[in-house]
CSV table of C-alpha atoms in Angstrom, one decimal:
chain,number,residue,atom,x,y,z
S,1066,UNK,CA,-19.5,-24.4,24.3
S,1067,UNK,CA,-18.6,-22.4,21.2
S,1068,UNK,CA,-17.4,-24.4,18.2
S,1069,UNK,CA,-16.1,-22.7,15.1
S,1070,UNK,CA,-15.8,-24.3,11.6
S,1071,UNK,CA,-14.0,-22.8,8.7
S,1072,UNK,CA,-14.6,-23.9,5.1
S,1073,UNK,CA,-12.7,-24.6,3.0
S,1074,UNK,CA,-9.7,-25.9,4.9
S,1075,UNK,CA,-7.5,-24.9,2.0
S,1076,UNK,CA,-7.9,-22.9,-1.2
S,1077,UNK,CA,-5.6,-22.3,-4.1
S,1078,UNK,CA,-6.5,-19.7,-6.7
S,1079,UNK,CA,-4.9,-17.8,-9.5
S,1080,UNK,CA,-4.0,-14.1,-8.9
S,1081,UNK,CA,-6.8,-11.7,-9.5
S,1082,UNK,CA,-9.7,-14.0,-8.5
S,1083,UNK,CA,-12.3,-12.9,-6.0
S,1084,UNK,CA,-12.9,-15.4,-3.2
S,1085,UNK,CA,-15.0,-16.1,-0.2
S,1086,UNK,CA,-14.0,-17.8,3.0
S,1087,UNK,CA,-16.6,-19.1,5.3
S,1088,UNK,CA,-16.9,-19.3,9.0
S,1089,UNK,CA,-19.7,-20.9,11.0
S,1090,UNK,CA,-20.2,-20.9,14.8
S,1091,UNK,CA,-22.6,-22.8,17.1
S,1092,UNK,CA,-23.3,-20.2,19.8
S,1093,UNK,CA,-24.9,-17.0,18.5
S,1094,UNK,CA,-24.5,-15.2,21.8
S,1095,UNK,CA,-21.6,-13.2,20.6
S,1096,UNK,CA,-20.5,-9.6,21.1
S,1097,UNK,CA,-18.4,-9.4,17.9
S,1098,UNK,CA,-16.4,-11.4,15.5
S,1099,UNK,CA,-12.8,-10.9,14.3
S,1100,UNK,CA,-11.0,-12.1,11.3
S,1101,UNK,CA,-7.3,-12.6,11.5
S,1102,UNK,CA,-4.5,-13.4,9.1
S,1103,UNK,CA,-1.5,-15.6,10.1
S,1104,UNK,CA,1.6,-16.0,8.1
S,1105,UNK,CA,3.7,-19.1,8.6
S,1106,UNK,CA,5.5,-19.1,12.0
S,1107,UNK,CA,4.1,-15.7,12.9
S,1108,UNK,CA,1.5,-14.2,15.2
S,1109,UNK,CA,-2.0,-13.1,14.2
S,1110,UNK,CA,-2.8,-9.9,12.4
S,1111,UNK,CA,-6.2,-8.4,13.0
S,1112,UNK,CA,-8.0,-7.8,9.7
S,1113,UNK,CA,-11.6,-6.8,10.6
S,1114,UNK,CA,-13.8,-6.6,13.6
S,1115,UNK,CA,-17.6,-6.8,13.2
S,1116,UNK,CA,-19.8,-5.9,16.1
S,1117,UNK,CA,-22.8,-8.1,16.6
S,1118,UNK,CA,-25.1,-5.2,15.6
S,1119,UNK,CA,-23.4,-4.8,12.3
S,1120,UNK,CA,-24.0,-6.7,9.1
S,1121,UNK,CA,-20.8,-5.8,7.2
S,1122,UNK,CA,-17.4,-4.3,7.7
S,1123,UNK,CA,-15.0,-3.3,4.9
S,1124,UNK,CA,-11.2,-2.6,4.8
S,1125,UNK,CA,-9.7,-2.1,1.4
S,1126,UNK,CA,-10.1,-5.3,-0.7
S,1127,UNK,CA,-11.6,-7.1,2.3
S,1128,UNK,CA,-15.3,-7.3,3.2
S,1129,UNK,CA,-16.6,-9.3,6.1
S,1130,UNK,CA,-20.3,-10.0,6.7
S,1131,UNK,CA,-22.0,-11.4,9.8
S,1132,UNK,CA,-25.3,-13.2,10.2
S,1133,UNK,CA,-25.4,-13.8,13.9
S,1134,UNK,CA,-28.8,-15.6,14.0
S,1135,UNK,CA,-27.6,-18.2,11.6
S,1136,UNK,CA,-24.1,-18.4,13.1
S,1137,UNK,CA,-22.2,-17.5,9.9
S,1138,UNK,CA,-19.6,-15.0,8.7
S,1139,UNK,CA,-17.9,-14.7,5.4
S,1140,UNK,CA,-14.7,-12.9,4.4
S,1141,UNK,CA,-14.7,-11.7,0.8
S,1142,UNK,CA,-11.3,-10.9,-0.7
S,1143,UNK,CA,-11.4,-9.0,-4.0
S,1144,UNK,CA,-8.8,-9.2,-6.7
S,1145,UNK,CA,-6.5,-11.6,-4.8
S,1146,UNK,CA,-2.8,-11.1,-4.8
S,1147,UNK,CA,0.1,-13.5,-4.0
S,1148,UNK,CA,0.7,-11.4,-0.9
S,1149,UNK,CA,-2.7,-12.5,0.4
S,1150,UNK,CA,-1.3,-16.0,0.8
S,1151,UNK,CA,-1.7,-16.9,4.5
S,1152,UNK,CA,-4.0,-18.7,6.9
S,1153,UNK,CA,-7.2,-16.9,7.7
S,1154,UNK,CA,-8.8,-17.4,11.1
S,1155,UNK,CA,-12.2,-16.3,12.4
S,1156,UNK,CA,-13.0,-15.9,16.1
S,1157,UNK,CA,-16.3,-15.0,17.6
S,1158,UNK,CA,-16.1,-13.0,20.8
S,1159,UNK,CA,-18.5,-14.1,23.5
S,1160,UNK,CA,-21.2,-11.9,25.0
S,1161,UNK,CA,-20.0,-12.8,28.4
S,1162,UNK,CA,-16.6,-13.7,29.7
S,1163,UNK,CA,-14.5,-10.9,28.3
S,1164,UNK,CA,-12.6,-11.2,25.0
S,1165,UNK,CA,-11.9,-15.0,25.3
S,1166,UNK,CA,-11.8,-15.8,21.6
S,1167,UNK,CA,-12.6,-19.2,20.2
S,1168,UNK,CA,-10.9,-20.0,16.9
S,1169,UNK,CA,-11.5,-22.3,14.0
S,1170,UNK,CA,-8.7,-24.2,12.4
S,1171,UNK,CA,-8.5,-21.6,9.7
S,1172,UNK,CA,-8.4,-21.6,5.9
S,1173,UNK,CA,-5.0,-21.8,4.2
S,1174,UNK,CA,-5.1,-19.6,1.2
S,1175,UNK,CA,-2.5,-19.7,-1.6
S,1176,UNK,CA,-2.7,-17.2,-4.4
S,1177,UNK,CA,-0.6,-18.2,-7.4
S,1178,UNK,CA,1.0,-15.6,-9.6
K,911,UNK,CA,3.9,2.0,20.7
K,912,UNK,CA,4.7,-0.9,18.4
K,913,UNK,CA,2.1,-3.4,19.4
K,914,UNK,CA,2.2,-6.5,21.5
K,915,UNK,CA,5.8,-7.7,22.1
K,916,UNK,CA,6.8,-11.3,23.1
K,917,UNK,CA,10.1,-12.6,24.2
K,918,UNK,CA,11.8,-14.9,23.3
K,919,UNK,CA,10.6,-15.6,19.7
K,920,UNK,CA,12.0,-19.1,19.9
K,921,UNK,CA,13.0,-21.4,22.8
K,922,UNK,CA,14.4,-24.9,22.6
K,923,UNK,CA,14.6,-26.7,25.9
K,924,UNK,CA,15.2,-30.2,27.2
K,925,UNK,CA,12.4,-32.1,28.7
K,926,UNK,CA,12.1,-31.5,32.4
K,927,UNK,CA,13.5,-27.9,32.3
K,928,UNK,CA,11.5,-24.8,33.3
K,929,UNK,CA,10.9,-22.0,30.8
K,930,UNK,CA,9.5,-18.5,31.2
K,931,UNK,CA,8.0,-16.3,28.4
K,932,UNK,CA,7.3,-12.6,28.6
K,933,UNK,CA,4.6,-10.5,27.0
K,934,UNK,CA,4.4,-6.7,26.8
K,935,UNK,CA,0.9,-5.6,25.8
K,936,UNK,CA,0.0,-2.4,24.1
K,937,UNK,CA,0.5,0.1,26.9
K,938,UNK,CA,-3.0,1.3,27.6
K,939,UNK,CA,-4.6,-2.1,27.3
K,940,UNK,CA,-5.9,-3.5,30.5
K,941,UNK,CA,-6.8,-7.0,29.2
K,942,UNK,CA,-4.1,-9.5,28.4
K,943,UNK,CA,-4.6,-13.0,27.1
K,944,UNK,CA,-2.4,-16.1,26.6
K,945,UNK,CA,-3.2,-18.7,23.9
K,946,UNK,CA,-1.5,-21.8,22.7
K,947,UNK,CA,-1.4,-23.0,19.1
K,948,UNK,CA,-0.3,-26.3,17.8
K,949,UNK,CA,0.5,-27.1,14.2
K,950,UNK,CA,-2.6,-27.0,11.9
K,951,UNK,CA,-4.9,-25.7,14.6
K,952,UNK,CA,-6.3,-22.4,15.7
K,953,UNK,CA,-5.1,-20.8,18.9
K,954,UNK,CA,-6.7,-22.2,22.1
K,955,UNK,CA,-7.3,-19.9,25.1
K,956,UNK,CA,-5.2,-20.5,28.2
K,957,UNK,CA,-5.8,-17.6,30.6
K,958,UNK,CA,-6.5,-13.9,30.8
K,959,UNK,CA,-5.9,-10.9,33.0
K,960,UNK,CA,-7.8,-7.7,33.7
K,961,UNK,CA,-5.0,-5.4,35.0
K,962,UNK,CA,-3.2,-7.6,37.5
K,963,UNK,CA,-6.1,-9.9,38.3
K,964,UNK,CA,-6.1,-13.3,36.6
K,965,UNK,CA,-9.8,-13.8,35.9
K,966,UNK,CA,-10.0,-17.1,34.1
K,967,UNK,CA,-7.8,-20.2,33.5
K,968,UNK,CA,-8.5,-22.9,30.9
K,969,UNK,CA,-8.5,-26.5,31.8
K,970,UNK,CA,-5.6,-26.7,29.4
K,971,UNK,CA,-3.5,-24.8,32.0
K,972,UNK,CA,-2.2,-27.7,34.1
K,973,UNK,CA,-0.5,-27.3,37.5
K,974,UNK,CA,2.8,-27.0,35.7
K,975,UNK,CA,1.7,-23.7,34.1
K,976,UNK,CA,1.6,-20.4,35.9
K,977,UNK,CA,1.0,-16.9,34.7
K,978,UNK,CA,1.4,-13.6,36.3
K,979,UNK,CA,0.9,-9.9,35.5
K,980,UNK,CA,2.5,-7.9,38.3
K,981,UNK,CA,1.3,-4.3,38.4
K,982,UNK,CA,-1.0,-4.8,35.4
K,983,UNK,CA,1.8,-4.3,32.9
K,984,UNK,CA,3.8,-7.1,31.3
K,985,UNK,CA,2.9,-10.7,31.9
K,986,UNK,CA,5.0,-13.9,32.2
K,987,UNK,CA,4.0,-17.5,31.5
K,988,UNK,CA,6.1,-20.1,33.2
K,989,UNK,CA,6.0,-23.8,32.4
K,990,UNK,CA,7.7,-26.1,34.9
K,991,UNK,CA,9.0,-29.6,34.2
K,992,UNK,CA,8.4,-29.2,30.4
K,993,UNK,CA,7.1,-32.2,28.5
K,994,UNK,CA,7.2,-32.8,24.7
K,995,UNK,CA,3.5,-32.2,24.5
K,996,UNK,CA,4.2,-28.6,25.6
K,997,UNK,CA,5.8,-27.9,22.2
K,998,UNK,CA,3.7,-25.3,20.6
K,999,UNK,CA,3.4,-21.6,19.7
K,1000,UNK,CA,2.5,-19.5,22.7
K,1001,UNK,CA,0.6,-16.3,21.7
K,1002,UNK,CA,-0.1,-13.3,23.8
K,1003,UNK,CA,-2.9,-10.8,23.0
K,1004,UNK,CA,-4.2,-7.6,24.5
K,1005,UNK,CA,-7.3,-5.5,24.2
K,1006,UNK,CA,-8.3,-2.1,25.6
K,1007,UNK,CA,-11.4,-3.5,27.3
K,1008,UNK,CA,-13.6,-6.6,27.2
K,1009,UNK,CA,-15.1,-7.1,23.7
K,1010,UNK,CA,-12.8,-4.7,21.9
K,1011,UNK,CA,-10.4,-5.6,19.2
K,1012,UNK,CA,-7.7,-8.0,20.3
K,1013,UNK,CA,-4.1,-7.5,19.0
K,1014,UNK,CA,-1.7,-10.4,19.0
K,1015,UNK,CA,2.1,-10.6,19.4
K,1016,UNK,CA,4.4,-12.6,17.2
K,1017,UNK,CA,4.4,-15.5,19.5
K,1018,UNK,CA,7.0,-17.7,21.2
K,1019,UNK,CA,7.7,-21.0,19.5
K,1020,UNK,CA,8.6,-23.6,22.2
K,1021,UNK,CA,10.3,-26.8,21.2
K,1022,UNK,CA,10.8,-29.4,23.9
K,1023,UNK,CA,13.4,-32.1,23.0
């Protein structure tokens, strides 16, 4: 059974800092991994999708890496802004069983202006 | 197409009442998923459809829960005889195929009083 852990659980940083969010998962039989953002009381917004054959994926100030064999992914946010404040969730997609995602509890990020 | 749409956004109901939620996926997506999210936790998988076929149901989905996707388009999630423990955010997602990027709706926040 896939288990996902995200560290840290919460993070508060001043505007402009570069930061790293960590995601670890127990079952490396994954097809891909998605990172999502969730604002309070809202749904999830997809940020990045990394295929299992990829090592990195970039979108703007976001860069996600994947080390499938060690069961780790990181989300790097460059030059953080107050608008980045949200909960960040990672979800590995299983090799079998469709796109049934398993989520961690997320990292709550606060960027102070 | 504006993405995955869920209705209603909020629902307050008395314990013991039945409620029904609707999800309209992105039009060409044949996979549709329901998740439940409680405060401070990541979403948990409930069930998913490929076109109109319900392919998997989580053990979280008790006999009081039923989901349908007639004609492979929109989906409904019904909860009968609601209990206070059903209070949560119910999220719908869709993807084009298995193992492709999942897109989420804004969710339906259910409060059982």
